[in-house]
Coordinates of N, CA and C in Angstrom, one line a residue:
Chain A
A1 N 59.2 4.1 53.6 CA 60.2 3.6 54.6 C 61.1 2.5 53.9
Q2 N 62.3 2.5 54.3 CA 63.2 1.4 53.7 C 63.2 0.2 54.6
S3 N 63.5 -0.9 53.9 CA 63.6 -2.2 54.7 C 64.5 -3.1 53.9
V4 N 65.0 -4.1 54.7 CA 65.9 -5.1 54.1 C 65.4 -6.5 54.6
T5 N 65.4 -7.5 53.7 CA 65.1 -8.8 54.1 C 66.3 -9.7 53.7
Q6 N 66.7 -10.4 54.7 CA 67.8 -11.4 54.5 C 67.2 -12.8 54.6
L7 N 67.2 -13.6 53.5 CA 66.7 -14.9 53.5 C 67.7 -15.9 54.0
G8 N 67.3 -16.6 55.1 CA 68.2 -17.6 55.7 C 68.9 -17.0 56.8
S9 N 68.5 -17.3 58.1 CA 69.3 -16.8 59.2 C 70.6 -17.6 59.4
H10 N 70.6 -18.8 58.9 CA 71.8 -19.6 59.0 C 72.1 -20.2 57.7
V11 N 73.4 -20.1 57.3 CA 73.9 -20.8 56.0 C 75.1 -21.5 56.4
S12 N 75.2 -22.8 55.9 CA 76.4 -23.6 56.1 C 76.9 -24.1 54.8
V13 N 78.2 -23.9 54.6 CA 78.9 -24.3 53.4 C 80.2 -25.0 53.8
S14 N 80.6 -25.8 52.8 CA 81.9 -26.5 53.0 C 83.0 -25.5 52.6
E15 N 84.2 -25.7 53.2 CA 85.4 -24.9 52.9 C 85.6 -25.1 51.4
G16 N 85.8 -24.0 50.6 CA 86.1 -24.1 49.2 C 84.8 -24.0 48.3
A17 N 83.7 -24.1 49.0 CA 82.4 -24.0 48.2 C 82.0 -22.6 48.0
L18 N 81.0 -22.4 47.1 CA 80.5 -21.0 46.8 C 79.7 -20.6 48.1
V19 N 79.9 -19.3 48.4 CA 79.0 -18.6 49.4 C 78.0 -17.7 48.7
L20 N 76.8 -17.9 49.1 CA 75.7 -17.0 48.5 C 74.8 -16.6 49.7
L21 N 74.8 -15.3 50.0 CA 74.0 -14.8 51.1 C 73.0 -13.8 50.4
R22 N 71.7 -14.0 50.7 CA 70.7 -13.3 50.0 C 70.2 -12.0 50.7
C23 N 70.0 -11.0 49.9 CA 69.4 -9.7 50.5 C 68.5 -9.1 49.5
N24 N 67.3 -8.8 49.9 CA 66.4 -8.0 49.1 C 66.0 -6.8 49.9
Y25 N 65.8 -5.7 49.1 CA 65.5 -4.4 49.8 C 64.2 -3.8 49.3
S26 N 63.7 -2.9 50.1 CA 62.5 -2.2 49.7 C 62.8 -0.7 49.9
S27 N 62.7 0.1 48.8 CA 63.0 1.5 49.0 C 62.2 2.3 47.9
S28 N 61.7 3.4 48.2 CA 60.9 4.2 47.2 C 61.8 4.9 46.3
V29 N 63.1 5.1 46.6 CA 64.0 5.8 45.8 C 65.3 4.9 45.7
P30 N 66.1 5.0 44.7 CA 67.3 4.2 44.6 C 68.2 4.5 45.8
P31 N 68.5 3.4 46.5 CA 69.3 3.6 47.8 C 70.7 3.3 47.6
Y32 N 71.5 3.5 48.7 CA 72.8 3.0 48.9 C 72.6 1.6 49.6
L33 N 73.4 0.7 49.2 CA 73.4 -0.7 49.8 C 74.7 -1.1 50.3
F34 N 74.7 -1.8 51.4 CA 76.0 -2.2 52.1 C 75.9 -3.6 52.6
W35 N 77.0 -4.3 52.7 CA 77.2 -5.5 53.4 C 78.2 -5.3 54.5
Y36 N 77.9 -5.7 55.7 CA 78.8 -5.6 56.8 C 79.0 -7.0 57.4
V37 N 80.2 -7.3 58.0 CA 80.4 -8.5 58.6 C 80.7 -8.2 60.1
Q38 N 80.3 -9.1 61.0 CA 80.5 -9.0 62.4 C 81.0 -10.3 63.0
Y39 N 82.2 -10.2 63.5 CA 82.8 -11.3 64.2 C 82.4 -11.3 65.7
P40 N 82.5 -12.4 66.4 CA 82.0 -12.4 67.8 C 82.7 -11.3 68.6
N41 N 81.8 -10.6 69.4 CA 82.3 -9.5 70.3 C 83.0 -8.4 69.6
Q42 N 82.7 -8.2 68.4 CA 83.3 -7.1 67.7 C 82.3 -6.2 67.0
G43 N 82.7 -5.1 66.6 CA 81.7 -4.2 65.8 C 81.6 -4.7 64.4
L44 N 80.9 -3.9 63.6 CA 80.7 -4.2 62.2 C 81.8 -3.7 61.3
Q45 N 82.2 -4.5 60.4 CA 83.2 -4.1 59.4 C 82.6 -4.1 58.0
L46 N 82.8 -3.0 57.3 CA 82.2 -2.9 56.0 C 82.9 -3.9 55.0
L47 N 82.1 -4.7 54.3 CA 82.7 -5.6 53.3 C 82.7 -4.9 51.9
L48 N 81.5 -4.3 51.6 CA 81.4 -3.6 50.3 C 80.2 -2.7 50.3
K49 N 80.1 -1.8 49.3 CA 78.9 -0.9 49.2 C 78.6 -0.6 47.8
Y50 N 77.3 -0.3 47.5 CA 76.8 0.1 46.2 C 76.3 1.5 46.3
T51 N 76.9 2.3 45.5 CA 76.5 3.8 45.5 C 76.2 4.3 44.1
S52 N 75.7 3.4 43.2 CA 75.2 3.8 41.9 C 76.3 3.9 40.8
A53 N 77.5 3.4 41.1 CA 78.5 3.3 40.1 C 78.2 1.9 39.4
A54 N 79.2 1.1 39.3 CA 79.1 -0.3 38.7 C 78.1 -1.1 39.5
T55 N 77.3 -1.9 38.9 CA 76.3 -2.7 39.6 C 77.0 -3.9 40.2
L56 N 78.1 -4.3 39.7 CA 78.8 -5.4 40.4 C 79.9 -4.8 41.2
V57 N 79.8 -5.0 42.5 CA 80.7 -4.4 43.5 C 81.6 -5.4 44.1
K58 N 82.9 -5.1 44.1 CA 83.9 -6.0 44.7 C 84.3 -5.4 46.1
G59 N 84.4 -6.3 47.0 CA 84.8 -5.8 48.4 C 86.0 -6.5 48.9
I60 N 86.2 -6.5 50.2 CA 87.4 -7.1 50.8 C 87.2 -8.6 51.0
N61 N 88.3 -9.3 51.2 CA 88.3 -10.7 51.4 C 87.6 -11.5 50.3
G62 N 87.7 -11.1 49.1 CA 87.2 -11.8 48.0 C 85.7 -11.8 47.8
F63 N 84.9 -11.0 48.6 CA 83.5 -11.0 48.4 C 83.1 -10.0 47.3
E64 N 81.9 -10.2 46.7 CA 81.4 -9.3 45.8 C 79.8 -9.4 45.8
A65 N 79.2 -8.4 45.3 CA 77.7 -8.3 45.3 C 77.3 -7.6 44.1
E66 N 76.1 -8.0 43.6 CA 75.5 -7.4 42.4 C 74.2 -6.8 42.7
F67 N 74.1 -5.5 42.3 CA 72.9 -4.8 42.5 C 72.0 -5.1 41.3
K68 N 70.8 -5.6 41.6 CA 69.8 -5.9 40.5 C 68.5 -5.1 40.8
K69 N 68.4 -4.0 40.1 CA 67.2 -3.2 40.4 C 65.9 -3.9 40.1
S70 N 65.9 -4.7 39.0 CA 64.6 -5.3 38.6 C 64.2 -6.4 39.7
E71 N 65.1 -6.9 40.4 CA 64.8 -7.9 41.4 C 64.9 -7.3 42.8
T72 N 65.2 -6.1 42.9 CA 65.5 -5.4 44.2 C 66.3 -6.3 45.1
S73 N 67.4 -6.7 44.5 CA 68.3 -7.6 45.3 C 69.7 -7.1 45.3
F74 N 70.5 -7.6 46.3 CA 71.9 -7.2 46.5 C 72.5 -8.4 47.2
H75 N 72.6 -9.5 46.5 CA 73.1 -10.8 47.1 C 74.6 -10.7 47.2
L76 N 75.2 -11.3 48.2 CA 76.6 -11.4 48.5 C 77.1 -12.7 48.1
T77 N 78.3 -12.8 47.4 CA 78.8 -14.0 47.0 C 80.3 -14.0 47.2
K78 N 80.9 -15.2 47.3 CA 82.3 -15.5 47.3 C 82.5 -16.8 46.7
P79 N 83.4 -16.9 45.7 CA 83.6 -18.2 45.0 C 84.0 -19.3 45.8
S80 N 84.9 -19.1 46.8 CA 85.4 -20.2 47.6 C 85.5 -19.8 49.1
A81 N 84.7 -20.5 49.9 CA 84.7 -20.2 51.3 C 85.9 -20.6 52.0
H82 N 86.3 -19.8 53.0 CA 87.4 -20.1 53.9 C 86.9 -20.1 55.3
M83 N 87.6 -20.9 56.1 CA 87.2 -21.1 57.5 C 87.0 -19.7 58.2
S84 N 87.9 -18.8 57.8 CA 87.9 -17.5 58.5 C 86.7 -16.6 58.1
D85 N 85.9 -17.1 57.1 CA 84.7 -16.4 56.7 C 83.5 -16.6 57.7
A86 N 83.6 -17.5 58.6 CA 82.6 -17.8 59.5 C 82.3 -16.6 60.4
A87 N 81.1 -16.0 60.3 CA 80.8 -14.8 61.0 C 79.3 -14.5 60.7
E88 N 78.8 -13.4 61.3 CA 77.5 -12.9 61.0 C 77.6 -11.8 59.9
Y89 N 76.7 -11.9 59.0 CA 76.7 -10.9 57.9 C 75.4 -10.2 57.8
F90 N 75.5 -8.8 57.7 CA 74.3 -8.0 57.7 C 74.3 -7.2 56.4
C91 N 73.1 -7.2 55.8 CA 72.8 -6.3 54.6 C 72.2 -5.0 55.2
A92 N 72.5 -3.9 54.6 CA 71.9 -2.6 55.1 C 71.6 -1.7 53.9
V93 N 70.6 -0.8 54.2 CA 70.2 0.2 53.2 C 70.2 1.6 53.8
S94 N 70.5 2.6 53.0 CA 70.4 3.9 53.5 C 69.9 4.8 52.3
E95 N 69.5 6.0 52.6 CA 69.1 7.0 51.6 C 70.4 7.5 50.9
R96 N 70.2 8.0 49.7 CA 71.4 8.5 49.0 C 71.6 10.0 49.4
G97 N 72.9 10.4 49.2 CA 73.2 11.8 49.1 C 73.4 12.5 50.5
T98 N 73.0 11.9 51.5 CA 73.2 12.6 52.8 C 73.6 11.6 53.8
A99 N 74.2 12.1 54.9 CA 74.6 11.2 56.0 C 73.3 10.6 56.5
S100 N 73.1 9.4 56.4 CA 71.8 8.8 56.7 C 71.9 7.5 57.5
K101 N 70.9 7.3 58.3 CA 70.9 6.1 59.1 C 70.9 4.9 58.2
L102 N 71.4 3.8 58.8 CA 71.4 2.5 58.1 C 70.2 1.7 58.7
T103 N 69.5 1.0 57.8 CA 68.5 0.1 58.1 C 69.0 -1.3 57.8
F104 N 69.1 -2.1 58.8 CA 69.8 -3.4 58.7 C 68.7 -4.5 58.6
G105 N 69.2 -5.6 57.9 CA 68.5 -6.9 58.0 C 68.7 -7.6 59.3
T106 N 68.1 -8.7 59.5 CA 68.3 -9.5 60.7 C 69.5 -10.3 60.8
G107 N 70.3 -10.4 59.7 CA 71.6 -11.0 59.7 C 71.5 -12.5 59.2
T108 N 72.6 -12.9 58.7 CA 72.8 -14.4 58.3 C 74.1 -14.9 58.9
R109 N 74.0 -15.9 59.7 CA 75.2 -16.5 60.3 C 75.7 -17.5 59.3
L110 N 77.0 -17.3 58.9 CA 77.6 -18.2 58.0 C 78.5 -19.2 58.7
Q111 N 78.3 -20.5 58.5 CA 79.1 -21.5 59.1 C 79.9 -22.1 58.0
V112 N 81.2 -22.3 58.2 CA 82.1 -23.0 57.2 C 82.6 -24.3 57.8
T113 N 82.3 -25.4 57.1 CA 82.8 -26.7 57.6 C 83.9 -27.3 56.8
L114 N 84.6 -28.2 57.4 CA 85.7 -28.8 56.7 C 85.2 -29.9 55.7
Chain B
G1 N 95.2 4.8 61.5 CA 94.8 5.7 62.5 C 93.8 5.0 63.5
A2 N 93.5 5.7 64.6 CA 92.6 5.1 65.5 C 91.2 5.0 65.0
G3 N 90.5 3.9 65.4 CA 89.1 3.8 64.9 C 88.2 4.4 66.0
V4 N 86.9 4.0 65.9 CA 85.9 4.4 66.8 C 86.1 3.6 68.1
S5 N 86.1 4.3 69.2 CA 86.3 3.5 70.5 C 85.0 3.8 71.3
Q6 N 84.7 2.8 72.1 CA 83.6 2.8 73.0 C 83.9 2.3 74.4
S7 N 83.4 3.0 75.4 CA 83.6 2.5 76.8 C 82.4 2.7 77.6
P8 N 82.2 1.8 78.6 CA 82.9 0.6 78.8 C 82.6 -0.4 77.7
R9 N 83.3 -1.5 77.6 CA 82.9 -2.6 76.7 C 81.8 -3.4 77.2
Y10 N 81.8 -3.6 78.5 CA 80.7 -4.4 79.2 C 80.2 -3.6 80.4
K11 N 78.9 -3.6 80.6 CA 78.3 -2.9 81.7 C 77.2 -3.8 82.2
V12 N 77.2 -4.0 83.5 CA 76.1 -4.7 84.2 C 75.4 -3.7 85.1
A13 N 74.1 -3.6 85.0 CA 73.4 -2.6 85.8 C 72.2 -3.3 86.4
K14 N 71.9 -2.9 87.6 CA 70.7 -3.4 88.2 C 69.5 -2.6 87.7
R15 N 68.4 -3.3 87.6 CA 67.2 -2.6 87.1 C 66.9 -1.3 87.9
G16 N 66.7 -0.3 87.2 CA 66.5 1.0 87.9 C 67.7 1.9 88.0
Q17 N 68.9 1.4 87.7 CA 70.0 2.2 87.7 C 70.2 3.0 86.5
D18 N 70.9 4.1 86.5 CA 71.2 4.9 85.4 C 72.6 4.5 84.8
V19 N 72.7 4.5 83.5 CA 74.0 4.2 82.9 C 74.4 5.2 81.9
A20 N 75.7 5.4 81.6 CA 76.2 6.3 80.6 C 77.2 5.5 79.8
L21 N 77.0 5.6 78.5 CA 77.9 4.9 77.5 C 78.6 5.9 76.7
R22 N 79.9 5.7 76.5 CA 80.7 6.7 75.8 C 81.1 6.3 74.4
C23 N 81.2 7.2 73.5 CA 81.7 6.9 72.2 C 82.7 8.0 71.7
D24 N 83.9 7.6 71.3 CA 84.9 8.5 70.8 C 85.0 8.2 69.3
P25 N 84.5 9.1 68.4 CA 84.5 8.8 67.0 C 85.9 9.0 66.4
I26 N 86.0 8.7 65.2 CA 87.3 9.0 64.5 C 87.4 10.5 64.3
S27 N 88.6 11.0 64.6 CA 88.9 12.4 64.5 C 88.5 13.0 63.2
G28 N 87.7 14.1 63.3 CA 87.3 14.7 62.0 C 86.0 14.3 61.5
H29 N 85.5 13.2 62.0 CA 84.2 12.7 61.5 C 83.1 13.5 62.1
V30 N 82.3 14.1 61.1 CA 81.3 15.0 61.5 C 80.0 14.3 62.0
S31 N 79.7 13.2 61.4 CA 78.4 12.5 61.7 C 78.7 11.4 62.7
L32 N 77.7 11.2 63.6 CA 77.8 10.2 64.7 C 76.5 9.5 64.8
F33 N 76.5 8.2 64.9 CA 75.2 7.5 65.0 C 75.3 6.5 66.2
W34 N 74.2 6.3 66.8 CA 74.0 5.3 67.8 C 73.0 4.2 67.3
Y35 N 73.3 3.0 67.5 CA 72.5 1.8 67.2 C 72.3 0.9 68.4
Q36 N 71.2 0.2 68.5 CA 71.0 -0.8 69.5 C 70.9 -2.1 68.8
Q37 N 71.6 -3.1 69.3 CA 71.6 -4.5 68.7 C 71.1 -5.5 69.8
A38 N 69.9 -5.9 69.7 CA 69.4 -6.9 70.6 C 70.0 -8.3 70.2
L39 N 70.0 -9.2 71.1 CA 70.6 -10.5 70.8 C 70.0 -11.2 69.6
G40 N 70.8 -11.6 68.7 CA 70.3 -12.3 67.5 C 69.6 -11.4 66.5
Q41 N 69.7 -10.1 66.6 CA 69.0 -9.2 65.7 C 70.1 -8.3 65.0
G42 N 69.6 -7.6 64.0 CA 70.4 -6.6 63.4 C 70.4 -5.3 64.2
P43 N 71.4 -4.5 64.0 CA 71.4 -3.2 64.7 C 70.2 -2.3 64.3
E44 N 69.6 -1.6 65.3 CA 68.5 -0.7 65.0 C 69.0 0.8 65.4
F45 N 68.6 1.7 64.5 CA 69.0 3.1 64.7 C 68.4 3.7 65.9
L46 N 69.2 4.4 66.6 CA 68.7 5.2 67.8 C 68.6 6.7 67.5
T47 N 69.8 7.2 67.2 CA 69.9 8.7 67.0 C 71.1 9.1 66.2
Y48 N 71.1 10.3 65.7 CA 72.1 10.8 64.8 C 72.5 12.2 65.1
F49 N 73.8 12.5 65.1 CA 74.4 13.8 65.3 C 75.2 14.3 64.1
Q50 N 75.0 15.5 63.8 CA 76.0 16.2 62.9 C 76.7 17.3 63.6
N51 N 77.9 17.1 63.9 CA 78.7 17.9 64.8 C 77.9 17.8 66.2
E52 N 77.6 19.0 66.8 CA 76.9 18.9 68.1 C 75.4 18.8 68.0
A53 N 74.9 19.0 66.8 CA 73.4 19.0 66.6 C 72.8 17.6 66.5
Q54 N 71.9 17.3 67.3 CA 71.2 16.1 67.2 C 70.0 16.2 66.2
L55 N 70.3 15.7 65.0 CA 69.3 15.9 63.9 C 68.2 14.9 63.8
D56 N 68.4 13.8 64.4 CA 67.4 12.7 64.3 C 67.5 11.9 65.6
K57 N 66.4 11.9 66.4 CA 66.3 11.0 67.5 C 65.1 10.1 67.5
S58 N 64.6 9.9 66.3 CA 63.4 9.1 66.1 C 63.5 7.7 66.6
G59 N 64.7 7.1 66.7 CA 64.8 5.7 67.1 C 64.9 5.5 68.6
L60 N 65.0 6.6 69.4 CA 65.1 6.4 70.8 C 63.8 5.8 71.3
P61 N 63.9 4.6 72.0 CA 62.7 3.9 72.4 C 61.8 4.5 73.4
S62 N 62.4 5.4 74.3 CA 61.6 6.0 75.3 C 62.3 7.3 75.8
D63 N 61.6 8.0 76.6 CA 62.2 9.2 77.2 C 63.3 8.9 78.2
R64 N 63.5 7.6 78.5 CA 64.6 7.3 79.4 C 65.9 7.3 78.7
F65 N 65.9 7.4 77.4 CA 67.1 7.4 76.6 C 67.4 8.8 76.2
F66 N 68.7 9.2 76.4 CA 69.1 10.5 76.1 C 70.5 10.5 75.6
A67 N 70.8 11.3 74.5 CA 72.2 11.3 73.9 C 72.6 12.7 73.8
E68 N 73.9 12.9 73.9 CA 74.5 14.3 73.7 C 75.8 14.2 73.1
R69 N 76.2 15.3 72.5 CA 77.5 15.4 71.8 C 77.9 16.9 71.9
P70 N 78.2 17.4 73.1 CA 78.2 18.8 73.3 C 79.3 19.6 72.6
E71 N 80.4 19.0 72.3 CA 81.5 19.7 71.6 C 81.7 19.1 70.2
G72 N 80.7 18.3 69.7 CA 80.8 17.8 68.4 C 81.9 16.7 68.2
S73 N 82.3 16.1 69.3 CA 83.3 15.0 69.2 C 82.8 13.8 69.9
V74 N 83.2 13.7 71.2 CA 82.7 12.6 72.0 C 81.2 12.7 72.2
S75 N 80.6 11.5 72.3 CA 79.2 11.4 72.5 C 78.9 10.5 73.7
T76 N 77.8 10.8 74.4 CA 77.4 9.9 75.5 C 75.9 9.6 75.3
L77 N 75.6 8.3 75.5 CA 74.3 7.8 75.5 C 73.9 7.4 76.9
K78 N 72.9 8.1 77.4 CA 72.5 7.8 78.8 C 71.1 7.1 78.8
I79 N 71.1 6.2 79.7 CA 69.8 5.4 79.9 C 69.4 5.6 81.4
Q80 N 68.3 6.1 81.6 CA 67.8 6.3 83.0 C 66.9 5.2 83.4
R81 N 67.0 4.8 84.6 CA 66.1 3.8 85.2 C 66.0 2.6 84.3
T82 N 67.2 2.0 84.1 CA 67.3 0.8 83.2 C 66.3 -0.3 83.5
Q83 N 65.8 -0.9 82.4 CA 64.9 -2.0 82.4 C 65.5 -3.2 81.8
Q84 N 65.0 -4.4 82.0 CA 65.6 -5.6 81.4 C 65.6 -5.5 79.9
E85 N 64.6 -4.9 79.3 CA 64.5 -4.9 77.9 C 65.6 -4.0 77.3
D86 N 66.3 -3.2 78.1 CA 67.4 -2.4 77.6 C 68.6 -3.2 77.4
S87 N 68.7 -4.4 77.8 CA 69.8 -5.3 77.6 C 70.1 -5.5 76.1
A88 N 71.3 -5.1 75.7 CA 71.6 -5.1 74.3 C 73.0 -4.7 74.1
V89 N 73.5 -4.8 72.9 CA 74.8 -4.1 72.6 C 74.5 -2.8 71.9
Y90 N 75.2 -1.8 72.4 CA 75.0 -0.4 71.9 C 76.2 -0.1 71.0
L91 N 75.9 0.2 69.8 CA 77.0 0.4 68.8 C 77.0 1.9 68.4
C92 N 78.2 2.4 68.3 CA 78.4 3.8 67.8 C 79.1 3.7 66.5
A93 N 78.8 4.6 65.6 CA 79.4 4.7 64.3 C 79.6 6.2 63.9
S94 N 80.7 6.4 63.2 CA 80.9 7.8 62.7 C 81.2 7.8 61.2
S95 N 81.0 8.9 60.6 CA 81.3 9.0 59.2 C 81.6 10.5 58.8
Y96 N 82.1 10.7 57.6 CA 82.5 12.0 57.2 C 81.9 12.2 55.8
P97 N 81.7 13.5 55.4 CA 81.2 13.8 54.1 C 82.0 13.2 53.0
G98 N 81.4 12.6 52.0 CA 82.2 12.0 50.9 C 82.2 10.5 51.2
S99 N 82.8 9.7 50.3 CA 82.9 8.3 50.5 C 81.5 7.7 50.8
S100 N 80.5 8.3 50.2 CA 79.1 7.8 50.4 C 78.7 7.7 51.9
Y101 N 79.4 8.5 52.7 CA 79.0 8.5 54.1 C 79.1 7.1 54.7
E102 N 80.2 6.4 54.3 CA 80.4 5.1 54.9 C 80.6 5.2 56.4
Q103 N 79.9 4.4 57.2 CA 79.9 4.4 58.6 C 81.0 3.5 59.2
Y104 N 81.8 4.0 60.1 CA 82.8 3.2 60.7 C 82.3 2.9 62.2
F105 N 82.2 1.6 62.5 CA 81.6 1.2 63.8 C 82.7 0.9 64.8
G106 N 82.3 1.2 66.1 CA 83.1 0.9 67.2 C 82.7 -0.6 67.6
P107 N 83.4 -1.1 68.7 CA 83.2 -2.5 69.1 C 82.0 -2.7 69.9
G108 N 81.3 -1.6 70.3 CA 80.1 -1.7 71.0 C 80.3 -1.8 72.5
T109 N 79.2 -1.5 73.3 CA 79.1 -1.7 74.7 C 78.0 -2.7 74.9
R110 N 78.3 -3.8 75.6 CA 77.3 -4.8 75.9 C 76.7 -4.5 77.3
L111 N 75.4 -4.1 77.3 CA 74.7 -3.7 78.5 C 73.8 -4.9 79.0
T112 N 74.0 -5.3 80.2 CA 73.2 -6.4 80.8 C 72.5 -5.8 82.0
V113 N 71.2 -5.8 82.0 CA 70.4 -5.3 83.1 C 69.8 -6.5 83.9
T114 N 70.1 -6.5 85.1 CA 69.7 -7.7 86.0 C 68.6 -7.3 86.9

């Protein structure tokens, strides 16, 4: 069975500071990995995905994530936080190759302060 | 183009009532997923359709939950005899073959059972 662990349910950063949201996965086979963002009262929006091409994946809004197989990690980073980045972020894993359900972490709420 | 739409956006039901939640996927999307998101949690998989066939219903929490997609497009999630623990946001997502089966999410239906 696949699972995802997100360390830190709440992260607070200053505007302009580095954003680092942690995600570790467990999977018996190499998975697909995703980061989604959720704004209040809205659905999930895909930030980026890893599907076995480059291990460093660039997404929307300046976010990127690096797949590290040895560490079973897929941490999300952004060099400089903006107030508009304040939201809930979810890491998710799915099986490769087929339309497959997503298994989500419990989420990390990002707060950006002035 | 139009995204995934869900209706109603908000639903209040008295305990014991039946409810029906609707999902309109993106046109041409073969796969459709339902997820349940409890307050403060990540979404959890309920069921999956490929066209009109329900291929996985392992996440449905009880036999009070029923989903259908009779013509391979619109889907309805029905909950019979609602209980307070059914209160959650119900998210629908659709995807198409290719693009690593990226799932596009609707805004969700927030169900409150009183």
